[in-house]
Amino acid sequence: MTSKLPFTEELTSDSRKKTDVLLEKLAEKGLFFRPDENQAHQIRTVLTFSEFVHRTLMNHPEILADLFESGDVSRVYHEQEYFNRIEKALEPAQGDDEIGSILRRFRRREMVRIAWRDLCRQADLSETLKDLSLFADACIQTTICRLYAFLENDFGAPFSADGTKAQLITLGMGKLGAHELNFSSDIDLILVYPDAGRTRPDADRGIELPPQKTVTNEEFFTRLARRLTKILDQATAEGFVFRVDLRLRPYGDSGPVVMSIDAMEDYLVAQGREWERYAYIKARAITGNRNDIIRLEEILHAFVFRKYLDYASFDSLREMKQSIVTEIKRKGLKNNIKIGAGGIREIEFFGQIFQLIRGGVEPVLRNRKLLTILDLLVDGGHIPQAVSRELTDAYTFLRYTEHRLQEYADAQTHTLPEDDPGKARLAAAMGFTGWEDFQALLEKHMARVHHHFTQILGAADDAVPADDVDLLLKHAWETLDDKEQAVEDLGQAGFDPPLPIYRLLDDLKNHSHTRTMSRDGIERVNKLIPIILKKLLSRKDPVRLIGKLIDLVLTIEKRTCYIALLNENPSVIDHLIKLTSESPWIISYLTRHPVLLDELLDNRMNSGPPGKDRIAEELKLRLRKISIADLEDMIVEMCVFKQINTLRVAVADISGAFPLMKVSDYLTDIAEVIIENVYHTTWQEMTQKYGFPSGISNGEAAYTGFAVLGFGKLGGIEFGYGSDLDLVFIHAGENGNTTGGDESTENSFFYFRLGQKIIHFLTTRTTAGRLYEVDMRLRPSGDAGMIVSHITSLGDYYENDAWTWEHQALVRARPLCGDRNLFARFEGIRKAILCKKRDRAVLLEEITSMREKIRTEHGNTDKTLFHLKQDEGGIIDIEFLVQYLVLANAHEHPEVTRWTDNIRILETMAANYIIDASSAGQLKAAYVALRAQVHKLNLQEKPPMVPAAEYTDHRSAVLKIRDKYLVA
């Protein structure tokens, strides 16, 4: 028998009207339900205290009759009941929309039942929390089961490393993880899959799929996760199932929706923060294979529960506590029973602090349920019985209050009502005759909670008044919430104007990365920012520099050890400021590729990049641990390798330690080493599948009948930071013959697929970016030509069909990797074409016409600026002059075809008196100076433009020499 609840006269009158209308609705549907006195009282009680139930039953009155006739409203469900009912209900569902619709209808009924039993005192707090959590579990489990079957039909099944069929591990976090879910709670989830791999058809199920329809395990589970989230979270006319929050996953919103167990472990070990330790205390696996769950739980326990906590860990917990206090003060949360002073969050924090501190040596404290933890803390002698009793009573009272607030409108609220009817309704729902009595007990509970909360870990220190520059900057950073004071502090410290600096600092402090950092990270940032600010006081452009450095700090925040290193090595900060000042590109590069932070902070970075042999060996060592089957991992590793070495070159470039020619040499070396490894890897992959092409005497890469040629800046050893790869592929396979492998194919197709795979390898975008842009337009017939050309056809093309500009391109063409015999054959073709005797007048007209066309299409129209590449007297004028002189004179001086870079070509032409030494020297000086400025502007993230008054001497020299030698 339900207990009678106190009603005001107004509430009683309103509830009777609602009850009468509802019974009329039932009658209209032919459901002549006649409640007895107890049932009528229940109806009036629930309709009074829950507008959500009232609205639902008015729209679906049949639910009322069903709940009473089935007896469900009057009994306790067993643990599997939700799962069994939902699983049966979903049997006919054929798609996501049907699943969602069934679940939303099911939720409608069951949430009415749960609210009903709570409001009528038929269920205690533990049952309500358990029912809500089990219902959420069942929705998640059954939906995943159905979606898994759908996806398996489409893509095959994913498998774990041990050969078993892989299942999604769904970690319920927070209150869901502890089986303490509230009535209108979000569900916090982290989704994990066991191992990398690919799906394959399940022979036992009789599913057959072509290989191209299979996907990676990651893609399979990502699809499953996104569909799961949509089904549960999407609001329709029928409502929603649960609001899903995935932001607790590694990297938050910017992280992958699903992550493998190994990746999760790597993240927690390298980047896991104190607040994440706190969050994972309640993590519970809702779905997944038992062995995989055990494996993951071992990782999580090692991360969360440490046997020994150092001082920094205690400090970070104090910081977490202080952040709670600060938020309460800042937001004035007086009427919030969850995050206000003395609210639910403070009780949870009290219990979980002991778990973090003691859980490593007392495994019993790893229990997820808060009230159980409070009892265990008494058993272990950590808190007095009275403290546990007061916190337990307060928690129970607050959770009941939370449910009554949320059951009214099915809204996620923790704020007490401010209107009189709302107060009267809540007080009555809690069993009080008036608001004053309810409020008095509520305040008593919350005051006790807050008292106990303030005692743990000690109180935070008050801010120290600032009285010099260091303290002013420290105070400004720590008190940014007080804008007027912070701006004043920055101005007194020496920033003029201070407001732009304040805005940048405020953006940093309120960035999601910063707000979710561990205490250790926050402390280190709090120390670092004032140091950076002081070093920038003497700079002319502090606003631009702090903006770039904040981008870097936001990247570093993910791994706070870097911030500690900066704090301990002020000289590194000086170096960073110098790099930021001279090259915003480097900071942008670091922000795009945060893995490079290790390299930037390594003192070896200042010694410059190693030689080609060294970087080739470095890449070999990096790739040694990766199987050829793990193509994506191999590409990622090469991307990181490229980024590290490019950064080394840029740092050396900025420092002035390397001249332009060395910069280009090293960037070219990096590209060549990568291309060679890509070639060897793809050759191995192809021959494993198809066997060796006929006519190839052995499997050595030096005798493959295939070669990669470099053109443009790559061929001319003049590579830049953002240069594309201009490539041409050639082969010497015998037409019509076939390879000798299990999947035999014609030689021409083998080499075609080899070329395709090389392009794919170089251009595929991964989590670490991609290796290079590849431009194949310089191959015979351009975009219309074959990807791979036979060496004989290549020679015929250049001899009979190529345009003059294609002969110009040959000046900077050279073999990069592949069959050494093909190298010699190509070099023979190249030399023969370049050394042809040409009609100088025709050659001059074609080259000048092409140059004018380029200038018209890409030239600069602003006469106040000089485009270093396109304008007259610029880089392209020098390149066209060199190419003209090679094509015009190589028949008499074949020595000029030996080199592919402009500097050595000019030196060779001077040695052969094609051009006088003075002119050659002036062209070299201009070429190096203009290219060096382009590099510098690239590093400053600026276009290759300078004021027209600059480089006038070089430009006039180039034009004078051009007019002298560019003649028929």
Short mmCIF file of C-alpha atoms in Angstrom, two decimals, residues 408-773:
data_model
loop_
_atom_site.label_atom_id
_atom_site.label_comp_id
_atom_site.label_asym_id
_atom_site.label_seq_id
_atom_site.Cartn_x
_atom_site.Cartn_y
_atom_site.Cartn_z
CA TYR A 408 8.45 16.23 -13.46
CA ALA A 409 9.36 17.04 -17.09
CA ASP A 410 11.89 14.34 -18.03
CA ALA A 411 14.49 17.12 -18.15
CA GLN A 412 18.11 16.94 -17.06
CA THR A 413 17.91 19.55 -14.34
CA HIS A 414 19.42 19.89 -10.88
CA THR A 415 18.16 23.37 -10.09
CA LEU A 416 15.56 23.92 -7.39
CA PRO A 417 12.36 25.67 -8.52
CA GLU A 418 11.99 29.36 -7.80
CA ASP A 419 8.24 29.68 -8.33
CA ASP A 420 5.83 28.93 -5.48
CA PRO A 421 3.84 26.19 -7.29
CA GLY A 422 7.09 24.46 -8.22
CA LYS A 423 8.34 24.65 -4.65
CA ALA A 424 5.07 23.31 -3.25
CA ARG A 425 5.05 20.45 -5.75
CA LEU A 426 8.67 19.43 -5.02
CA ALA A 427 8.20 19.64 -1.26
CA ALA A 428 5.07 17.50 -1.44
CA ALA A 429 6.78 14.98 -3.75
CA MET A 430 9.53 14.67 -1.11
CA GLY A 431 6.95 14.11 1.64
CA PHE A 432 6.93 17.55 3.26
CA THR A 433 3.90 19.68 4.15
CA GLY A 434 5.63 22.86 3.02
CA TRP A 435 8.69 24.27 1.28
CA GLU A 436 10.26 25.66 4.46
CA ASP A 437 10.53 22.23 6.09
CA PHE A 438 11.97 20.69 2.95
CA GLN A 439 14.43 23.52 2.45
CA ALA A 440 15.63 23.37 6.07
CA LEU A 441 16.54 19.68 5.81
CA LEU A 442 18.07 20.15 2.37
CA GLU A 443 20.31 22.96 3.59
CA LYS A 444 21.30 20.90 6.62
CA HIS A 445 22.40 17.99 4.45
CA MET A 446 24.28 20.20 2.00
CA ALA A 447 26.05 22.12 4.76
CA ARG A 448 27.31 18.85 6.25
CA VAL A 449 28.48 17.62 2.85
CA HIS A 450 30.34 20.83 2.14
CA HIS A 451 31.99 20.75 5.55
CA HIS A 452 33.36 17.24 4.95
CA PHE A 453 34.35 18.17 1.41
CA THR A 454 36.42 21.13 2.59
CA GLN A 455 38.33 18.94 5.05
CA ILE A 456 39.79 16.53 2.50
CA LEU A 457 43.23 17.31 1.00
CA GLY A 458 43.40 20.64 2.85
CA ALA A 459 42.25 24.04 1.69
CA ALA A 460 43.68 25.79 -1.35
CA ASP A 461 46.01 28.75 -0.81
CA ASP A 462 44.75 32.25 -1.44
CA ALA A 463 46.22 34.23 -4.30
CA VAL A 464 49.43 36.10 -3.46
CA PRO A 465 49.31 39.86 -4.20
CA ALA A 466 51.55 40.90 -7.06
CA ASP A 467 54.25 43.48 -6.48
CA ASP A 468 56.71 43.05 -9.40
CA VAL A 469 56.68 42.03 -13.07
CA ASP A 470 56.84 38.29 -12.37
CA LEU A 471 53.99 38.44 -9.88
CA LEU A 472 51.97 40.79 -12.07
CA LEU A 473 52.15 38.34 -14.98
CA LYS A 474 51.41 35.36 -12.72
CA HIS A 475 48.46 37.17 -11.17
CA ALA A 476 47.14 38.27 -14.57
CA TRP A 477 47.16 34.66 -15.83
CA GLU A 478 45.62 33.16 -12.71
CA THR A 479 42.83 35.76 -12.43
CA LEU A 480 41.70 36.07 -16.03
CA ASP A 481 38.07 35.77 -14.94
CA ASP A 482 38.47 39.29 -13.57
CA LYS A 483 39.03 40.96 -16.95
CA GLU A 484 39.54 44.49 -15.66
CA GLN A 485 42.17 43.41 -13.12
CA ALA A 486 43.98 41.11 -15.55
CA VAL A 487 44.21 43.82 -18.23
CA GLU A 488 45.52 46.24 -15.63
CA ASP A 489 48.17 43.74 -14.49
CA LEU A 490 49.32 43.12 -18.08
CA GLY A 491 49.55 46.86 -18.72
CA GLN A 492 51.55 47.47 -15.54
CA ALA A 493 53.89 44.63 -16.51
CA GLY A 494 54.71 46.41 -19.76
CA PHE A 495 52.37 45.24 -22.51
CA ASP A 496 51.05 48.15 -24.56
CA PRO A 497 48.25 47.70 -25.43
CA PRO A 498 47.42 44.89 -22.97
CA LEU A 499 43.90 44.03 -24.22
CA PRO A 500 44.96 41.90 -27.27
CA ILE A 501 47.27 39.87 -25.01
CA TYR A 502 44.45 39.39 -22.51
CA ARG A 503 42.11 38.09 -25.23
CA LEU A 504 44.64 35.51 -26.41
CA LEU A 505 45.31 34.33 -22.85
CA ASP A 506 41.60 34.13 -22.13
CA ASP A 507 41.07 31.98 -25.24
CA LEU A 508 43.83 29.65 -24.06
CA LYS A 509 42.56 29.34 -20.51
CA ASN A 510 39.00 28.68 -21.63
CA HIS A 511 39.94 26.27 -24.39
CA SER A 512 38.51 22.79 -23.92
CA HIS A 513 42.03 21.32 -23.77
CA THR A 514 43.02 23.60 -20.93
CA ARG A 515 39.79 23.16 -19.00
CA THR A 516 40.13 19.38 -19.04
CA MET A 517 43.82 19.14 -18.16
CA SER A 518 45.15 17.30 -15.13
CA ARG A 519 46.29 19.21 -12.10
CA ASP A 520 49.87 18.48 -13.02
CA GLY A 521 49.33 19.92 -16.46
CA ILE A 522 47.50 22.98 -15.17
CA GLU A 523 50.26 23.67 -12.65
CA ARG A 524 52.89 23.43 -15.34
CA VAL A 525 50.95 25.68 -17.69
CA ASN A 526 50.42 28.15 -14.86
CA LYS A 527 54.18 28.27 -14.45
CA LEU A 528 54.98 28.37 -18.17
CA ILE A 529 52.69 31.16 -19.38
CA PRO A 530 54.13 33.92 -17.14
CA ILE A 531 57.64 32.87 -18.23
CA ILE A 532 56.69 33.17 -21.90
CA LEU A 533 54.95 36.49 -21.27
CA LYS A 534 58.03 37.95 -19.58
CA LYS A 535 60.29 36.86 -22.43
CA LEU A 536 57.92 38.50 -24.91
CA LEU A 537 57.91 41.87 -23.14
CA SER A 538 61.00 42.94 -25.05
CA ARG A 539 59.70 41.78 -28.45
CA LYS A 540 58.26 44.18 -31.00
CA ASP A 541 55.38 41.90 -32.00
CA PRO A 542 54.24 40.11 -28.82
CA VAL A 543 50.63 39.70 -29.97
CA ARG A 544 51.56 37.71 -33.08
CA LEU A 545 54.13 35.65 -31.19
CA ILE A 546 51.89 34.80 -28.24
CA GLY A 547 49.17 33.79 -30.67
CA LYS A 548 51.45 31.29 -32.37
CA LEU A 549 52.90 30.04 -29.09
CA ILE A 550 49.42 29.49 -27.68
CA ASP A 551 48.72 27.17 -30.61
CA LEU A 552 51.84 25.26 -29.63
CA VAL A 553 50.88 25.18 -25.95
CA LEU A 554 47.46 23.79 -26.84
CA THR A 555 49.22 20.99 -28.68
CA ILE A 556 51.69 20.37 -25.87
CA GLU A 557 48.89 20.27 -23.30
CA LYS A 558 48.01 16.80 -24.49
CA ARG A 559 51.38 15.63 -23.14
CA THR A 560 52.29 17.77 -20.17
CA CYS A 561 55.83 16.40 -19.89
CA TYR A 562 56.74 18.79 -22.72
CA ILE A 563 55.51 21.76 -20.71
CA ALA A 564 57.61 20.59 -17.77
CA LEU A 565 60.64 20.39 -20.03
CA LEU A 566 60.07 23.96 -21.20
CA ASN A 567 59.77 25.13 -17.60
CA GLU A 568 63.04 23.44 -16.70
CA ASN A 569 64.90 24.68 -19.79
CA PRO A 570 64.25 28.40 -20.37
CA SER A 571 66.78 28.37 -23.21
CA VAL A 572 64.41 26.10 -25.12
CA ILE A 573 61.68 28.74 -24.71
CA ASP A 574 64.09 31.33 -26.13
CA HIS A 575 64.72 29.02 -29.05
CA LEU A 576 60.99 28.54 -29.61
CA ILE A 577 60.37 32.28 -29.54
CA LYS A 578 63.15 32.78 -32.09
CA LEU A 579 61.69 30.10 -34.33
CA THR A 580 58.21 31.55 -33.92
CA SER A 581 59.46 35.01 -34.81
CA GLU A 582 61.35 33.89 -37.88
CA SER A 583 59.14 31.03 -38.97
CA PRO A 584 55.45 30.83 -38.10
CA TRP A 585 55.46 27.86 -40.47
CA ILE A 586 57.40 25.77 -37.97
CA ILE A 587 54.85 26.37 -35.22
CA SER A 588 52.00 25.61 -37.63
CA TYR A 589 53.87 22.47 -38.68
CA LEU A 590 54.21 21.39 -35.06
CA THR A 591 50.54 22.06 -34.44
CA ARG A 592 49.58 19.89 -37.42
CA HIS A 593 52.03 17.16 -36.37
CA PRO A 594 52.30 17.17 -32.57
CA VAL A 595 54.33 13.97 -32.65
CA LEU A 596 57.25 16.19 -33.67
CA LEU A 597 57.40 17.93 -30.30
CA ASP A 598 59.86 15.30 -29.09
CA GLU A 599 62.17 16.21 -31.93
CA LEU A 600 61.87 19.96 -31.44
CA LEU A 601 62.81 19.65 -27.78
CA ASP A 602 65.71 17.35 -28.57
CA ASN A 603 69.03 19.18 -28.49
CA ARG A 604 70.15 17.14 -31.47
CA MET A 605 67.69 19.16 -33.52
CA ASN A 606 70.14 22.06 -33.44
CA SER A 607 72.88 20.00 -35.09
CA GLY A 608 70.93 19.81 -38.34
CA PRO A 609 69.68 16.82 -40.32
CA PRO A 610 71.91 13.80 -40.92
CA GLY A 611 73.18 12.77 -44.35
CA LYS A 612 71.24 10.63 -46.79
CA ASP A 613 72.84 7.36 -45.68
CA ARG A 614 71.96 8.11 -42.06
CA ILE A 615 68.36 9.01 -42.73
CA ALA A 616 67.99 5.92 -44.94
CA GLU A 617 69.22 3.78 -42.06
CA GLU A 618 66.88 5.59 -39.67
CA LEU A 619 63.88 4.84 -41.84
CA LYS A 620 64.97 1.23 -42.22
CA LEU A 621 65.05 0.84 -38.44
CA ARG A 622 61.64 2.46 -38.09
CA LEU A 623 60.07 0.12 -40.63
CA ARG A 624 61.74 -3.03 -39.37
CA LYS A 625 59.03 -3.56 -36.73
CA ILE A 626 56.14 -3.26 -39.21
CA SER A 627 54.83 -6.09 -41.35
CA ILE A 628 54.31 -5.45 -45.04
CA ALA A 629 50.69 -6.46 -44.46
CA ASP A 630 50.20 -3.46 -42.18
CA LEU A 631 50.27 -0.95 -45.03
CA GLU A 632 48.59 1.88 -43.14
CA ASP A 633 50.96 1.55 -40.19
CA MET A 634 53.87 1.67 -42.60
CA ILE A 635 52.57 4.82 -44.30
CA VAL A 636 52.03 6.47 -40.92
CA GLU A 637 55.57 5.61 -39.86
CA MET A 638 56.96 7.09 -43.08
CA CYS A 639 54.86 10.23 -42.62
CA VAL A 640 56.29 10.74 -39.14
CA PHE A 641 59.79 10.10 -40.48
CA LYS A 642 59.30 12.69 -43.20
CA GLN A 643 57.90 15.23 -40.77
CA ILE A 644 60.75 14.79 -38.30
CA ASN A 645 63.42 15.23 -40.92
CA THR A 646 61.65 18.13 -42.62
CA LEU A 647 61.51 19.85 -39.25
CA ARG A 648 65.23 19.29 -38.75
CA VAL A 649 65.91 20.96 -42.07
CA ALA A 650 63.63 23.89 -41.25
CA VAL A 651 65.26 24.48 -37.86
CA ALA A 652 68.70 24.43 -39.45
CA ASP A 653 67.44 26.71 -42.22
CA ILE A 654 66.05 29.25 -39.76
CA SER A 655 69.18 29.17 -37.61
CA GLY A 656 71.25 30.20 -40.62
CA ALA A 657 73.42 27.11 -40.21
CA PHE A 658 72.54 25.78 -43.66
CA PRO A 659 72.79 27.60 -46.98
CA LEU A 660 70.01 27.25 -49.55
CA MET A 661 71.76 24.50 -51.50
CA LYS A 662 72.07 22.31 -48.41
CA VAL A 663 68.41 22.86 -47.54
CA SER A 664 67.33 21.70 -50.99
CA ASP A 665 69.79 18.80 -50.91
CA TYR A 666 68.38 17.52 -47.63
CA LEU A 667 64.75 17.95 -48.61
CA THR A 668 65.53 16.09 -51.84
CA ASP A 669 67.33 13.35 -49.89
CA ILE A 670 64.30 12.86 -47.63
CA ALA A 671 62.00 12.50 -50.64
CA GLU A 672 64.36 10.07 -52.37
CA VAL A 673 64.72 7.85 -49.31
CA ILE A 674 60.94 7.67 -48.94
CA ILE A 675 60.38 6.94 -52.63
CA GLU A 676 63.00 4.19 -52.57
CA ASN A 677 61.34 2.53 -49.57
CA VAL A 678 57.89 2.84 -51.12
CA TYR A 679 59.21 1.28 -54.30
CA HIS A 680 60.86 -1.64 -52.48
CA THR A 681 57.77 -2.25 -50.37
CA THR A 682 55.36 -2.24 -53.30
CA TRP A 683 57.68 -4.42 -55.37
CA GLN A 684 57.75 -6.99 -52.57
CA GLU A 685 53.97 -6.86 -52.20
CA MET A 686 53.42 -7.27 -55.95
CA THR A 687 55.83 -10.17 -56.38
CA GLN A 688 54.34 -12.01 -53.42
CA LYS A 689 50.99 -11.88 -55.17
CA TYR A 690 51.89 -12.23 -58.86
CA GLY A 691 55.40 -13.63 -58.90
CA PHE A 692 58.26 -12.05 -60.88
CA PRO A 693 57.69 -10.66 -64.37
CA SER A 694 59.06 -12.88 -67.11
CA GLY A 695 62.50 -11.86 -68.26
CA ILE A 696 63.59 -10.82 -64.75
CA SER A 697 66.55 -12.97 -63.79
CA ASN A 698 66.11 -12.61 -60.02
CA GLY A 699 64.08 -10.82 -57.44
CA GLU A 700 66.60 -8.16 -56.52
CA ALA A 701 65.24 -4.64 -56.61
CA ALA A 702 68.17 -3.54 -58.77
CA TYR A 703 66.94 -5.78 -61.61
CA THR A 704 63.20 -5.40 -61.69
CA GLY A 705 62.62 -4.04 -65.17
CA PHE A 706 61.05 -0.95 -63.56
CA ALA A 707 62.36 2.49 -62.62
CA VAL A 708 61.11 5.71 -61.06
CA LEU A 709 62.24 8.97 -62.68
CA GLY A 710 62.26 12.35 -60.95
CA PHE A 711 61.50 15.56 -62.85
CA GLY A 712 61.13 19.22 -61.85
CA LYS A 713 62.45 20.29 -58.45
CA LEU A 714 62.93 16.68 -57.40
CA GLY A 715 64.94 15.86 -60.49
CA GLY A 716 66.83 19.16 -60.23
CA ILE A 717 67.71 18.55 -56.55
CA GLU A 718 65.96 21.81 -55.70
CA PHE A 719 63.17 20.49 -53.52
CA GLY A 720 61.24 22.88 -51.27
CA TYR A 721 59.18 22.44 -48.11
CA GLY A 722 55.89 22.07 -49.97
CA SER A 723 57.09 20.71 -53.31
CA ASP A 724 55.15 18.03 -55.19
CA LEU A 725 56.77 14.92 -56.57
CA ASP A 726 57.01 15.12 -60.38
CA LEU A 727 57.38 11.44 -61.29
CA VAL A 728 57.49 9.29 -64.40
CA PHE A 729 57.47 5.47 -64.31
CA ILE A 730 59.14 3.29 -66.93
CA HIS A 731 59.50 -0.46 -67.44
CA ALA A 732 61.22 -2.89 -69.77
CA GLY A 733 58.84 -5.83 -69.58
CA GLU A 734 58.40 -8.13 -72.51
CA ASN A 735 54.99 -7.55 -74.10
CA GLY A 736 52.49 -10.37 -73.79
CA ASN A 737 54.54 -12.44 -71.36
CA THR A 738 53.16 -13.26 -67.97
CA THR A 739 54.43 -13.31 -64.43
CA GLY A 740 55.03 -16.63 -62.78
CA GLY A 741 53.07 -16.38 -59.53
CA ASP A 742 49.88 -18.00 -58.32
CA GLU A 743 47.93 -15.07 -59.76
CA SER A 744 49.75 -14.84 -63.06
CA THR A 745 49.24 -11.73 -65.14
CA GLU A 746 50.75 -9.99 -68.16
CA ASN A 747 53.94 -8.04 -67.60
CA SER A 748 52.39 -4.77 -68.72
CA PHE A 749 49.57 -5.12 -66.21
CA PHE A 750 52.01 -6.06 -63.45
CA TYR A 751 54.00 -2.86 -63.99
CA PHE A 752 50.84 -0.79 -64.34
CA ARG A 753 49.60 -2.07 -60.94
CA LEU A 754 53.04 -1.47 -59.46
CA GLY A 755 52.89 2.16 -60.57
CA GLN A 756 49.38 2.53 -59.20
CA LYS A 757 50.41 1.14 -55.83
CA ILE A 758 53.37 3.50 -55.57
CA ILE A 759 51.09 6.49 -56.22
CA HIS A 760 48.55 5.19 -53.71
CA PHE A 761 51.23 4.67 -51.09
CA LEU A 762 52.62 8.18 -51.53
CA THR A 763 49.28 10.00 -51.59
CA THR A 764 47.07 8.08 -49.13
CA ARG A 765 45.89 10.29 -46.28
CA THR A 766 46.34 8.80 -42.80
CA THR A 767 46.01 9.99 -39.22
CA ALA A 768 49.57 11.29 -39.58
CA GLY A 769 48.86 13.09 -42.86
CA ARG A 770 50.14 11.89 -46.22
CA LEU A 771 53.59 11.60 -47.67
CA TYR A 772 53.46 13.77 -50.80
CA GLU A 773 51.35 15.16 -53.59
#
